[in-house]
Tab-separated table of N, CA and C in Angstrom:
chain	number	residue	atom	x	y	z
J	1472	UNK	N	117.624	92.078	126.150
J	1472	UNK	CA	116.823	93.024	126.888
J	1472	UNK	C	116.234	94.073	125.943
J	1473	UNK	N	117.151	94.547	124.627
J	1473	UNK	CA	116.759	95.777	124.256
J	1473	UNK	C	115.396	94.788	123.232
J	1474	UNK	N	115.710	93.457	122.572
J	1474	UNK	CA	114.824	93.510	121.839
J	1474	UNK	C	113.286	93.406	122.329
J	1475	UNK	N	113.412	92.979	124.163
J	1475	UNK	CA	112.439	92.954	124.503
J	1475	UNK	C	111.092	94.489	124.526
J	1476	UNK	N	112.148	95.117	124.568
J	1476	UNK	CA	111.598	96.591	124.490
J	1476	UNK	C	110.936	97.032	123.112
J	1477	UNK	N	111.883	96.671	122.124
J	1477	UNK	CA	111.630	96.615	120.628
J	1477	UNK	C	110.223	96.084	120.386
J	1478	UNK	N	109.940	94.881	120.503
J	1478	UNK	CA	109.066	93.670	120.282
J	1478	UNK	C	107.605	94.313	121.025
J	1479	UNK	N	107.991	94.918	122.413
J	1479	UNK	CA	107.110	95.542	123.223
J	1479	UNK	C	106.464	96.927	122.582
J	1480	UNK	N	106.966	98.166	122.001
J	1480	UNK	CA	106.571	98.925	121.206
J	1480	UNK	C	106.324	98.523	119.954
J	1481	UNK	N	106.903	96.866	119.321
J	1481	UNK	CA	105.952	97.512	117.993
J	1481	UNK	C	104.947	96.496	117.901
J	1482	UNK	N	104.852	95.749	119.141
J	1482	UNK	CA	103.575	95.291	119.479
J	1482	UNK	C	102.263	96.338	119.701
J	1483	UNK	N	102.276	96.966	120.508
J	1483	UNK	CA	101.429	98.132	121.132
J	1483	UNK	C	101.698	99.132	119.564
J	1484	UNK	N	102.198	99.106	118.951
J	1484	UNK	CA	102.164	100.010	117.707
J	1484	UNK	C	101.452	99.149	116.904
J	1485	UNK	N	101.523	98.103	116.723
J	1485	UNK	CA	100.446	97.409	115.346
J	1485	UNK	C	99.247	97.198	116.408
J	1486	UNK	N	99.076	97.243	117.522
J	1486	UNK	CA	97.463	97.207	118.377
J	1486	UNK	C	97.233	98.168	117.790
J	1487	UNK	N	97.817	99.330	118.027
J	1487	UNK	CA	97.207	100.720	117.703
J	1487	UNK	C	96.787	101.002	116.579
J	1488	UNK	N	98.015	100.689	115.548
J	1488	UNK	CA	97.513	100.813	114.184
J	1488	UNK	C	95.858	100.004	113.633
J	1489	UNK	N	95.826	98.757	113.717
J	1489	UNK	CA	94.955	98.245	114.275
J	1489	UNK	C	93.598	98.529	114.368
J	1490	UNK	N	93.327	99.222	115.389
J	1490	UNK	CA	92.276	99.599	116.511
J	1490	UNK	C	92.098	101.467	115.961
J	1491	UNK	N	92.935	102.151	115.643
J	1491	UNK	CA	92.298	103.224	115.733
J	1491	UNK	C	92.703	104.185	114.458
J	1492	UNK	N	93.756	103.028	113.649
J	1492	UNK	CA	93.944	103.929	111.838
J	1492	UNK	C	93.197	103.907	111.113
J	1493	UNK	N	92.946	105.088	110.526
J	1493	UNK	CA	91.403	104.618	108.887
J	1493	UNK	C	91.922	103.538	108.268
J	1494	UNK	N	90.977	102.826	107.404
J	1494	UNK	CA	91.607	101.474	107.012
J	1494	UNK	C	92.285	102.257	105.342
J	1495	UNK	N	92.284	103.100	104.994
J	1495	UNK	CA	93.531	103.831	104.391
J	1495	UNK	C	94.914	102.732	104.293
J	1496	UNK	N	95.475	103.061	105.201
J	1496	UNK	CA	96.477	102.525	106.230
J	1496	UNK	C	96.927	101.120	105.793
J	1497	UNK	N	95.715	100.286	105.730
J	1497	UNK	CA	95.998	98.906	104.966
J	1497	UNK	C	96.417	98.621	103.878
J	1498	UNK	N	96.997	97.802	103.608
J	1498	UNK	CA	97.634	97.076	102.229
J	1498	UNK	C	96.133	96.433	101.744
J	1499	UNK	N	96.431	95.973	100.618
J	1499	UNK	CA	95.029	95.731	99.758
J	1499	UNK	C	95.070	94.225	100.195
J	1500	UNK	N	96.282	93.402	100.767
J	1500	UNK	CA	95.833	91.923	101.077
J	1500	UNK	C	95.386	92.001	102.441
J	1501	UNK	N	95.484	92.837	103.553
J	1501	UNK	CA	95.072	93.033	104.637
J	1501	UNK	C	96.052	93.175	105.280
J	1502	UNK	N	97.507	93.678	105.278
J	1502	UNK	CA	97.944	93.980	105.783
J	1502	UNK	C	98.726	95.159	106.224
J	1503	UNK	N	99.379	95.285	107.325
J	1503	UNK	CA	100.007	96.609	107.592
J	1503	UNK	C	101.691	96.804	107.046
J	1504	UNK	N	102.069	97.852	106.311
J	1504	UNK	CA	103.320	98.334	105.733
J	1504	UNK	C	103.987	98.861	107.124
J	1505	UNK	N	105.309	98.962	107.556
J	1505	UNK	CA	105.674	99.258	108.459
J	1505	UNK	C	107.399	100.034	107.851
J	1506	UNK	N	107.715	101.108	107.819
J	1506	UNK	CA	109.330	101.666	107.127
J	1506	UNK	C	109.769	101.822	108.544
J	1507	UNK	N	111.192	101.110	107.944
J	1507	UNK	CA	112.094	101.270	109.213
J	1507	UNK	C	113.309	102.073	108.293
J	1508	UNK	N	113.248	103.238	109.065
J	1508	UNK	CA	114.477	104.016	108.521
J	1508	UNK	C	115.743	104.307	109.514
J	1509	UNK	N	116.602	103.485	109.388
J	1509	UNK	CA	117.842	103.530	109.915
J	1509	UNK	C	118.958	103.284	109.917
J	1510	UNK	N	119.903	103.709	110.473
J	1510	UNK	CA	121.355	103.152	109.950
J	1510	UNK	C	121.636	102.122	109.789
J	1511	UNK	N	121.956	101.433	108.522
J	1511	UNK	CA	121.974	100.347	108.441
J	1511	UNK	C	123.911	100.180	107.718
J	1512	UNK	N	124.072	101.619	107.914
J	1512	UNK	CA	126.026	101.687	107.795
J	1512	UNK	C	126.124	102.864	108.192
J	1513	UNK	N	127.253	103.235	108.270
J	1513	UNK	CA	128.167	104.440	108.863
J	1513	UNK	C	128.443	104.064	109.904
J	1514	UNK	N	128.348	104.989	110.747
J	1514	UNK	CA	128.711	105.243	111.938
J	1514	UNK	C	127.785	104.408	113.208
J	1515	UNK	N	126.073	104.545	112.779
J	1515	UNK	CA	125.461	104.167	113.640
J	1515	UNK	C	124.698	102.252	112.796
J	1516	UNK	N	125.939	102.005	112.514
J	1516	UNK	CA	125.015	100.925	111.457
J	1516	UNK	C	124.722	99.458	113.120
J	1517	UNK	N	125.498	99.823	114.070
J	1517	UNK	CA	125.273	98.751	114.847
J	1517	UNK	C	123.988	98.868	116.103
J	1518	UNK	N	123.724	99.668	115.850
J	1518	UNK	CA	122.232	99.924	116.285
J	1518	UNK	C	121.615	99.702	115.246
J	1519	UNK	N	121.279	100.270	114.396
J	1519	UNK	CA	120.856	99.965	113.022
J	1519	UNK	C	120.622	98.217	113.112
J	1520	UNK	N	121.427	97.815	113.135
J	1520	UNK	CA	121.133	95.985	113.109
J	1520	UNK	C	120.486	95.719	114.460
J	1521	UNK	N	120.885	96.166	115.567
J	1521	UNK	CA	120.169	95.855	116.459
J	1521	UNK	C	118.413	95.643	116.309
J	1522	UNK	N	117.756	96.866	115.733
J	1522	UNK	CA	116.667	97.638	116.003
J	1522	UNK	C	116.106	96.819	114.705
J	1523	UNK	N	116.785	96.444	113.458
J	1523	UNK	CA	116.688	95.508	112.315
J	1523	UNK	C	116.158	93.912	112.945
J	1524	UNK	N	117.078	93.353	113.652
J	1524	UNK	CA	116.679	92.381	114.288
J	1524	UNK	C	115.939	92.616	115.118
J	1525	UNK	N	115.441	93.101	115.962
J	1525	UNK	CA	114.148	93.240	116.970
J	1525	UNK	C	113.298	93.907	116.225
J	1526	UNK	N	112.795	94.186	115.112
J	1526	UNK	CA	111.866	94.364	114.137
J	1526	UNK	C	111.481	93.034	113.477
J	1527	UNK	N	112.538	92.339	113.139
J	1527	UNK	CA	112.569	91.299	112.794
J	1527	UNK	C	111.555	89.962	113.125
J	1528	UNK	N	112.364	90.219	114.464
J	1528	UNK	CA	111.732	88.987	115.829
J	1528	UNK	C	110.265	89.386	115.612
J	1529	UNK	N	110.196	90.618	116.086
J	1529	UNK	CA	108.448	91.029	117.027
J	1529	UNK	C	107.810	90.320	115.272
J	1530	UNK	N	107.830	91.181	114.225
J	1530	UNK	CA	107.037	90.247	113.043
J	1530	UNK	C	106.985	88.877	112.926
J	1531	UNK	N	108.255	88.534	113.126
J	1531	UNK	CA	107.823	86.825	113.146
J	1531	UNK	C	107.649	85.970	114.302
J	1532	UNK	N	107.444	86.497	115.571
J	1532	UNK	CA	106.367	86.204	116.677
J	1532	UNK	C	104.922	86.532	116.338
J	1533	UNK	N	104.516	87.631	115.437
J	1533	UNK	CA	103.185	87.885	115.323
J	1533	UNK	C	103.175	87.128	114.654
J	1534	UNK	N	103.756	86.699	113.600
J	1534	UNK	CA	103.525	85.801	112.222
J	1534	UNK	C	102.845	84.525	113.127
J	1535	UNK	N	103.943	84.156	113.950
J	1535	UNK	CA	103.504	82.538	114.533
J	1535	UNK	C	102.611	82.273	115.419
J	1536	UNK	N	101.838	83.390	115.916
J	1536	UNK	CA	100.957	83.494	116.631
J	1536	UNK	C	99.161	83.780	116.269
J	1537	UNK	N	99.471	84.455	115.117
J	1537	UNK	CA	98.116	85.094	114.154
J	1537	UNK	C	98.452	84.519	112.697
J	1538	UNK	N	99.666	84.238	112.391
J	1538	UNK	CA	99.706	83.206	110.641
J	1538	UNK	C	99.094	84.672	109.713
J	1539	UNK	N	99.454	86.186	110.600
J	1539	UNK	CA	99.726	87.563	109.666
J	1539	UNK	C	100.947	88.274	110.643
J	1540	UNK	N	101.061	89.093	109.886
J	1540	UNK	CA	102.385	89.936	110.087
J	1540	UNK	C	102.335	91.193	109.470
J	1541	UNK	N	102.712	92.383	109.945
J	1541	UNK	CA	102.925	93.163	109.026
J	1541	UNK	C	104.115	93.291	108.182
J	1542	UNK	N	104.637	93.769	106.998
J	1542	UNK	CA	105.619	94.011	106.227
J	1542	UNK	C	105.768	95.120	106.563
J	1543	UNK	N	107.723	94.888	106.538
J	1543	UNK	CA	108.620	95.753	107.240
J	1543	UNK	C	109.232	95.870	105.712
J	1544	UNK	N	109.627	97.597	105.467
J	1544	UNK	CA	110.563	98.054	104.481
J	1544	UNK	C	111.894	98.355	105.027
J	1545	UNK	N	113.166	98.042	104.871
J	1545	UNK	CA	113.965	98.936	105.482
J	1545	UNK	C	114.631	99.343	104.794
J	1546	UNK	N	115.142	100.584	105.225
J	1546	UNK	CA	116.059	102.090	103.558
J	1546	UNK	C	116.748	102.141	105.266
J	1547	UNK	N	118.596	102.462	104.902
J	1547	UNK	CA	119.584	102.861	105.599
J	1547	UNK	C	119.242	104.383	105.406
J	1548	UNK	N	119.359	104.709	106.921
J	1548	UNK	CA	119.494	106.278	106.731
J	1548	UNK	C	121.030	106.631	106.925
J	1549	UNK	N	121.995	106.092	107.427
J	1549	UNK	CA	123.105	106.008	107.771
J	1549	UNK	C	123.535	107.566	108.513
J	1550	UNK	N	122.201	107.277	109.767
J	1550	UNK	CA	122.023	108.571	110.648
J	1550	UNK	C	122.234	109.923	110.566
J	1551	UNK	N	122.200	110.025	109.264
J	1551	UNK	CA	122.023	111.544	108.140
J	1551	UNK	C	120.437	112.103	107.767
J	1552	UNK	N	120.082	113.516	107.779
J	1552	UNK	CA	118.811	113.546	107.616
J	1552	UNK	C	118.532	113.206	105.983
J	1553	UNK	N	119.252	114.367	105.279
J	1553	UNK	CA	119.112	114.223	103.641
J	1553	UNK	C	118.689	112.630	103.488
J	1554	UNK	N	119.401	112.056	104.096
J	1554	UNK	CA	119.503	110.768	103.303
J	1554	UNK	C	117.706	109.915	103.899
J	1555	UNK	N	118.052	109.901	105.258
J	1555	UNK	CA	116.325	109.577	105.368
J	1555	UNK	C	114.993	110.100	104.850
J	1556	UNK	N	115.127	111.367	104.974
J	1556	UNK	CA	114.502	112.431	104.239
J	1556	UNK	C	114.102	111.921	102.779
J	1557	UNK	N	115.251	111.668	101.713
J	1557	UNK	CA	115.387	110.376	100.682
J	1557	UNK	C	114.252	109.396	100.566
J	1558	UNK	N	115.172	108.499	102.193
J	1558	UNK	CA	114.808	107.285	101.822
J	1558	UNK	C	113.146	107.373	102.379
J	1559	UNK	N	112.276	107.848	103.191
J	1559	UNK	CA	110.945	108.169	103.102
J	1559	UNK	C	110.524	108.285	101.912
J	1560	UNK	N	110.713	109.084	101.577
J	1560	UNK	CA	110.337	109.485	99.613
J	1560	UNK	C	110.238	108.385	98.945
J	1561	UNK	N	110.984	107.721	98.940
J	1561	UNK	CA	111.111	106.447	97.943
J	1561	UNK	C	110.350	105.577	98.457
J	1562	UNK	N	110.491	105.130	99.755
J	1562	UNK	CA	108.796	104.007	100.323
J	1562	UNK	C	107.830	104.385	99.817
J	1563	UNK	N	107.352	105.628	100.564
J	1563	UNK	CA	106.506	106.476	100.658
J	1563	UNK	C	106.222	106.052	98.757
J	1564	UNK	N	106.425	106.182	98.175
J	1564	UNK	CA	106.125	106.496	96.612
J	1564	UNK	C	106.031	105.119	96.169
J	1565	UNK	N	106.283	103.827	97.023
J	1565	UNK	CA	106.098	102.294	96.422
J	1565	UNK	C	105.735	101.650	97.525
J	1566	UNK	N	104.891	102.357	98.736
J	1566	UNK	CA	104.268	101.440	99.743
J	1566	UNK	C	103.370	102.532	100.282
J	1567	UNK	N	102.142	101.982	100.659
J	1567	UNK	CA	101.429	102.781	101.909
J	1567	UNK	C	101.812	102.487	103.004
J	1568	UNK	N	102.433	103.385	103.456
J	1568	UNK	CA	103.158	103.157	105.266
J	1568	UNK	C	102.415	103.895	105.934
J	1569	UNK	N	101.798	102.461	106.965
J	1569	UNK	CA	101.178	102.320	108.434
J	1569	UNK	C	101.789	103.923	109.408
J	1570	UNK	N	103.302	103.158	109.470
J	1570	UNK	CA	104.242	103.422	110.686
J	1570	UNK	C	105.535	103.545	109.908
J	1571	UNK	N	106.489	104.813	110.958
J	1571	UNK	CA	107.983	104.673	110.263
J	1571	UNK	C	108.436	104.412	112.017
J	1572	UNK	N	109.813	103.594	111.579
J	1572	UNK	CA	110.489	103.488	112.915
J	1572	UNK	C	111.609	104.394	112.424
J	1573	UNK	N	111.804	104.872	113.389
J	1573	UNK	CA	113.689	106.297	112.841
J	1573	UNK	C	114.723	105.818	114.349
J	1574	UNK	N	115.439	106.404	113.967
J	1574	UNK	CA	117.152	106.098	114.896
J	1574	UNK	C	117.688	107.410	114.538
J	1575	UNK	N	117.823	108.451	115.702
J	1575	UNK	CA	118.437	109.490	115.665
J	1575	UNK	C	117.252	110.555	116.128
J	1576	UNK	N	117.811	111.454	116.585
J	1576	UNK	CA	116.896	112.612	117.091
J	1576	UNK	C	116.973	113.758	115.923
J	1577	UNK	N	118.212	113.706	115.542
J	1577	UNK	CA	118.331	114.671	114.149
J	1577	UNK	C	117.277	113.872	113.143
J	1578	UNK	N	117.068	112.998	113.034
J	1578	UNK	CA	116.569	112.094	111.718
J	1578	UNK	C	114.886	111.869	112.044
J	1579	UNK	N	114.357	112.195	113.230
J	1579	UNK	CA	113.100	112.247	113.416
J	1579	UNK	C	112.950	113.423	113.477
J	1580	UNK	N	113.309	114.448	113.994
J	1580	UNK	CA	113.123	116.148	113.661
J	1580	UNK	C	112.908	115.911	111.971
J	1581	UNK	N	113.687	115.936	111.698
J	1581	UNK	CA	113.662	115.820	109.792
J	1581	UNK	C	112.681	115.051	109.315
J	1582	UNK	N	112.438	113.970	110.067
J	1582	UNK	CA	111.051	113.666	108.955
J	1582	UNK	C	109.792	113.807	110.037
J	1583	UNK	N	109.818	114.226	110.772
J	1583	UNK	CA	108.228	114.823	111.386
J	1583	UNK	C	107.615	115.893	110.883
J	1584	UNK	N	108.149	116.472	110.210
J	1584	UNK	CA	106.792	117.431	109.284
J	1584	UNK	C	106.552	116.650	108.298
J	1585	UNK	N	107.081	115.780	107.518
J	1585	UNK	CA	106.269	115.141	106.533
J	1585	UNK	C	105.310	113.822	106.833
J	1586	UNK	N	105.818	112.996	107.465
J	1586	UNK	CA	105.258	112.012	108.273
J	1586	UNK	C	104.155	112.991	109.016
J	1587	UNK	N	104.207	113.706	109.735
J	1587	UNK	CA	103.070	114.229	110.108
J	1587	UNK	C	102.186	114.538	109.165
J	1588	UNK	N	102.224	115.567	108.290
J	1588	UNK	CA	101.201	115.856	106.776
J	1588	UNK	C	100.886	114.780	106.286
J	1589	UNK	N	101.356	113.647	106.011
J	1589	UNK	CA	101.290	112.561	105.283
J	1589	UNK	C	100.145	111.684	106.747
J	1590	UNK	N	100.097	112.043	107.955
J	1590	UNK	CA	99.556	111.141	109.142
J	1590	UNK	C	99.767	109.651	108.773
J	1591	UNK	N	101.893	109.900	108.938
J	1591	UNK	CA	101.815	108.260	108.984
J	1591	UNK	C	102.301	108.382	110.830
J	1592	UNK	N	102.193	107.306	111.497
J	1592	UNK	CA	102.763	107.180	112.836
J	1592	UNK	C	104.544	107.219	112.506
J	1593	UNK	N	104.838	108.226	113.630
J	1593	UNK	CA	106.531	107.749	113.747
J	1593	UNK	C	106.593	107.469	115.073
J	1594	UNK	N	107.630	106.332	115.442
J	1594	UNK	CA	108.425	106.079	116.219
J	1594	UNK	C	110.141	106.042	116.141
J	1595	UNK	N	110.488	106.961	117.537
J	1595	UNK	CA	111.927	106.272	117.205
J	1595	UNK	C	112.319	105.117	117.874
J	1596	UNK	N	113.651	104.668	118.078
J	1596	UNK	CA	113.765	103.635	118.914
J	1596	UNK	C	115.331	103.931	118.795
């Protein structure tokens, strides 16, 4: 059920990206960068896999449907801000990111002023 939800927002998130981002936004082969920052250990690492695998799926349903996909980065935030805060920095500095997906309400407070300045899209999930 949940990945249906998953698959469902980051469907309607790569329409969007899509349809209404400067082409900025694009990768130089034509495609879209997508950072998923989330627990991928500690405490919240089993959501973290959840939200990993239904990131997963929805790309390789687009893959088999359009033969493109966007590329997904994923950095563990291990539902700490410092550490997402981090791991943004480090994409951010070896990918042009479309979109970030976050896990945690503390961990999207923390990176919405930069993601905002930067006008990449965030979602949480």
């Amino acid at each position: 059920m949940q990945t249906k939800y998953v698959f469902t927002i980051f469907f309607c998130g790569c329409v969007w990206l899509g349809t209404f981002c400067p082409t900025g936004v694009l990768a130089e082969e034509g495609t879209t960068t997508f950072a998923a920052i989330i627990p991928l250990s500690g405490n919240g690492a089993e959501h973290g896999l959840w939200i990993k695998r239904g990131l997963e799926l929805a790309r390789d349903n687009l893959r088999a449907q359009s033969q493109s996909a966007p590329v997904l980065v994923f950095e563990d935030s291990q539902g700490q801000n410092t550490l997402a805060i981090s791991a943004l920095r480090k994409v951010s500095s070896t990918h042009d990111i479309a979109a970030v997906f976050s896990w945690g309400s503390g961990v999207a407070l923390a990176l919405s002023p930069i993601v905002n300045q930067a006008r990449i899209v965030q979602m949480g999930v």
